[in-house]
């Protein structure tokens, strides 16, 4: 069934509430050396210019552990470069995820193969699908803020359907509350 292939391409290896729940030691022990991360709604709310202290601390921890961290964002050059400067992170802007070129540019920059990389992001159809196709380890996070670009809101509806199907195939919700739904309803 064609559906099965599409779904497995959307299946993240992990689903956690936020980057702060990522098991850095576990990733390191699996041979991961490069953390590629989406920007908007993964590291900070959409178009948010500042680097929160909690994020700065987390980045410091990841770097201290030995990881390279690089932003791979579909947002435009001006937005991404400003945040890259503020955070001190390298970045690929206008990445056009799920297309491969942006991911590949990031891998090339660090001279690492896809299986040494992790992709972290809040969107199934861009972050997870694109990175899965290249054989990266993928971590889905809950979006930080419901405030989003209108195009993303439309995609979220399809994403909810895909998530329901992925739950059916064994994906674990990141945080269960008593009614069996995740905190934000996903
Ligand atoms: Mg995002």
Short mmCIF file of C-alpha atoms and ligand atoms in Angstrom, two decimals:
data_model
loop_
_atom_site.label_atom_id
_atom_site.label_comp_id
_atom_site.label_asym_id
_atom_site.label_seq_id
_atom_site.Cartn_x
_atom_site.Cartn_y
_atom_site.Cartn_z
CA UNK A 1 0.00 0.00 0.00
CA UNK A 2 1.46 3.33 -1.07
CA UNK A 3 0.24 4.96 2.13
CA UNK A 4 2.58 2.89 4.26
CA UNK A 5 5.68 4.28 2.55
CA UNK A 6 4.53 7.85 2.95
CA UNK A 7 3.71 7.32 6.60
CA UNK A 8 7.02 5.72 7.46
CA UNK A 9 8.76 8.68 5.89
CA UNK A 10 6.86 10.92 8.29
CA UNK A 11 7.59 8.83 11.37
CA UNK A 12 10.04 10.57 13.73
CA UNK A 13 12.46 8.46 15.75
CA UNK A 14 11.43 10.39 18.84
CA UNK A 15 8.70 12.80 19.82
CA UNK A 16 9.40 15.04 22.81
CA UNK A 17 7.83 18.17 24.20
CA UNK A 18 10.80 20.43 23.57
CA UNK A 19 14.49 20.46 22.75
CA UNK A 20 15.15 20.53 26.48
CA UNK A 21 13.94 16.93 26.77
CA UNK A 22 16.41 15.63 24.20
CA UNK A 23 18.76 13.00 25.61
CA UNK A 24 22.09 14.42 24.46
CA UNK A 25 24.15 11.61 25.98
CA UNK A 26 21.97 9.03 24.28
CA UNK A 27 22.48 10.70 20.91
CA UNK A 28 26.20 10.96 21.45
CA UNK A 29 26.40 7.27 22.34
CA UNK A 30 24.57 6.43 19.11
CA UNK A 31 27.33 8.20 17.19
CA UNK A 32 25.47 11.42 16.50
CA UNK A 33 27.76 14.44 16.27
CA UNK A 34 25.71 17.09 14.50
CA UNK A 35 22.38 18.50 15.65
CA UNK A 36 20.52 20.19 12.84
CA UNK A 37 17.61 22.19 14.10
CA UNK A 38 14.67 24.05 12.73
CA UNK A 39 14.36 27.62 14.01
CA UNK A 40 10.78 28.88 14.20
CA UNK A 41 8.65 27.17 16.80
CA UNK A 42 11.45 24.73 17.58
CA UNK A 43 14.14 26.95 19.15
CA UNK A 44 12.04 30.08 19.59
CA UNK A 45 8.52 31.25 18.71
CA UNK A 46 7.92 32.28 15.11
CA UNK A 47 10.05 35.32 14.11
CA UNK A 48 11.20 35.80 17.69
CA UNK A 49 14.55 37.64 17.45
CA UNK A 50 16.11 37.00 20.86
CA UNK A 51 17.92 34.01 22.32
CA UNK A 52 16.27 33.03 25.62
CA UNK A 53 18.64 32.27 28.45
CA UNK A 54 17.35 28.71 28.69
CA UNK A 55 18.24 28.17 25.04
CA UNK A 56 21.69 29.74 25.43
CA UNK A 57 22.34 27.37 28.34
CA UNK A 58 21.15 24.37 26.34
CA UNK A 59 23.36 25.29 23.39
CA UNK A 60 26.32 25.65 25.68
CA UNK A 61 25.60 22.21 27.11
CA UNK A 62 25.30 20.63 23.67
CA UNK A 63 28.54 22.25 22.53
CA UNK A 64 30.30 21.18 25.72
CA UNK A 65 29.18 17.60 25.03
CA UNK A 66 30.92 17.88 21.66
CA UNK A 67 28.00 18.42 19.30
CA UNK A 68 27.95 20.79 16.39
CA UNK A 69 24.62 22.60 16.23
CA UNK A 70 23.38 24.19 13.00
CA UNK A 71 20.08 25.86 12.12
CA UNK A 72 18.32 24.64 8.98
CA UNK A 73 15.38 26.94 8.35
CA UNK A 74 12.92 27.61 5.56
CA UNK A 75 12.57 31.19 6.74
CA UNK A 76 14.33 33.97 4.82
CA UNK A 77 17.94 35.09 4.97
CA UNK A 78 17.34 38.28 7.01
CA UNK A 79 15.40 36.51 9.75
CA UNK A 80 17.70 33.52 9.97
CA UNK A 81 20.96 35.46 9.77
CA UNK A 82 19.86 37.82 12.54
CA UNK A 83 19.09 34.90 14.82
CA UNK A 84 22.29 33.13 13.80
CA UNK A 85 24.27 36.20 14.82
CA UNK A 86 22.42 36.53 18.11
CA UNK A 87 22.90 32.86 18.99
CA UNK A 88 26.33 32.36 17.46
CA UNK A 89 24.98 29.36 15.53
CA UNK A 90 25.80 28.55 11.92
CA UNK A 91 22.71 28.46 9.75
CA UNK A 92 21.27 27.45 6.41
CA UNK A 93 18.48 29.90 5.48
CA UNK A 94 15.84 29.42 2.80
CA UNK A 95 16.45 25.68 3.08
CA UNK A 96 13.21 24.65 1.33
CA UNK A 97 12.73 21.61 3.54
CA UNK A 98 11.66 18.86 2.87
CA UNK A 99 13.96 19.20 -0.15
CA UNK A 100 17.40 17.74 0.40
CA UNK A 101 19.68 20.60 -0.67
CA UNK A 102 19.51 22.56 2.59
CA UNK A 103 20.16 19.47 4.72
CA UNK A 104 23.02 18.48 2.43
CA UNK A 105 24.57 21.95 2.64
CA UNK A 106 24.61 21.64 6.43
CA UNK A 107 26.18 18.16 6.32
CA UNK A 108 28.80 19.37 3.90
CA UNK A 109 29.70 22.26 6.12
CA UNK A 110 30.67 19.85 8.90
CA UNK A 111 31.93 17.09 6.61
CA UNK A 112 29.66 14.57 8.28
CA UNK A 113 27.46 11.83 6.85
CA UNK A 114 23.69 11.87 7.32
CA UNK A 115 23.82 9.03 9.85
CA UNK A 116 25.92 11.19 12.19
CA UNK A 117 23.24 13.88 12.13
CA UNK A 118 20.04 14.47 14.04
CA UNK A 119 17.28 16.72 12.78
CA UNK A 120 15.06 18.42 15.34
CA UNK A 121 11.91 20.21 14.26
CA UNK A 122 8.25 20.91 14.92
CA UNK A 123 6.87 20.03 11.48
CA UNK A 124 6.29 16.56 10.07
CA UNK A 125 6.10 17.44 6.39
CA UNK A 126 9.22 19.58 6.27
CA UNK A 127 11.63 18.84 9.12
CA UNK A 128 10.90 15.16 9.71
CA UNK A 129 10.04 14.00 6.21
CA UNK A 130 13.05 15.68 4.61
CA UNK A 131 15.55 14.43 7.17
CA UNK A 132 14.12 10.90 7.21
CA UNK A 133 14.57 10.68 3.47
CA UNK A 134 18.30 11.30 3.91
CA UNK A 135 18.54 8.72 6.69
CA UNK A 136 19.01 11.14 9.56
CA UNK A 137 17.80 10.48 13.07
CA UNK A 138 14.69 12.63 13.57
CA UNK A 139 13.18 14.24 16.64
CA UNK A 140 9.78 15.91 16.52
CA UNK A 141 9.04 18.58 19.12
CA UNK A 142 5.78 20.29 20.00
CA UNK A 143 5.51 23.74 18.36
CA UNK A 144 6.42 26.44 20.89
CA UNK A 145 3.70 28.90 20.03
CA UNK A 146 0.30 28.64 18.30
CA UNK A 147 1.06 31.98 16.60
CA UNK A 148 2.19 30.91 13.13
CA UNK A 149 2.40 31.94 9.53
CA UNK A 150 -1.03 31.36 7.91
CA UNK A 151 0.43 28.78 5.50
CA UNK A 152 1.72 26.76 8.41
CA UNK A 153 -1.71 26.80 10.05
CA UNK A 154 -3.20 25.14 6.97
CA UNK A 155 -0.45 22.52 6.99
CA UNK A 156 -1.11 21.84 10.67
CA UNK A 157 -4.56 20.47 9.79
CA UNK A 158 -3.04 17.84 7.50
CA UNK A 159 -0.37 17.26 10.09
CA UNK A 160 -2.98 16.44 12.73
CA UNK A 161 -4.39 13.75 10.46
CA UNK A 162 -0.91 12.34 9.81
CA UNK A 163 -0.15 12.35 13.53
CA UNK A 164 -3.32 10.38 14.24
CA UNK A 165 -2.19 7.78 11.72
CA UNK A 166 1.32 7.72 13.19
CA UNK A 167 -0.13 7.19 16.67
CA UNK A 168 -1.93 4.23 15.15
CA UNK A 169 1.43 2.90 14.00
CA UNK A 170 2.99 3.19 17.42
CA UNK A 171 4.25 6.76 17.72
CA UNK A 172 4.17 7.75 21.37
CA UNK A 173 2.79 11.13 22.33
CA UNK A 174 5.37 13.18 24.20
CA UNK A 175 3.26 13.89 27.22
CA UNK A 176 0.08 12.12 28.10
CA UNK A 177 -2.54 13.71 30.27
CA UNK A 178 -5.42 11.78 31.80
CA UNK A 179 -7.69 11.84 28.73
CA UNK A 180 -4.96 10.31 26.60
CA UNK A 181 -4.30 13.44 24.57
CA UNK A 182 -1.09 15.42 24.64
CA UNK A 183 -1.14 18.72 26.46
CA UNK A 184 -1.72 20.88 23.41
CA UNK A 185 -4.33 18.55 21.94
CA UNK A 186 -2.05 16.78 19.46
MG1 LIG B 1 9.25 25.24 12.65
#
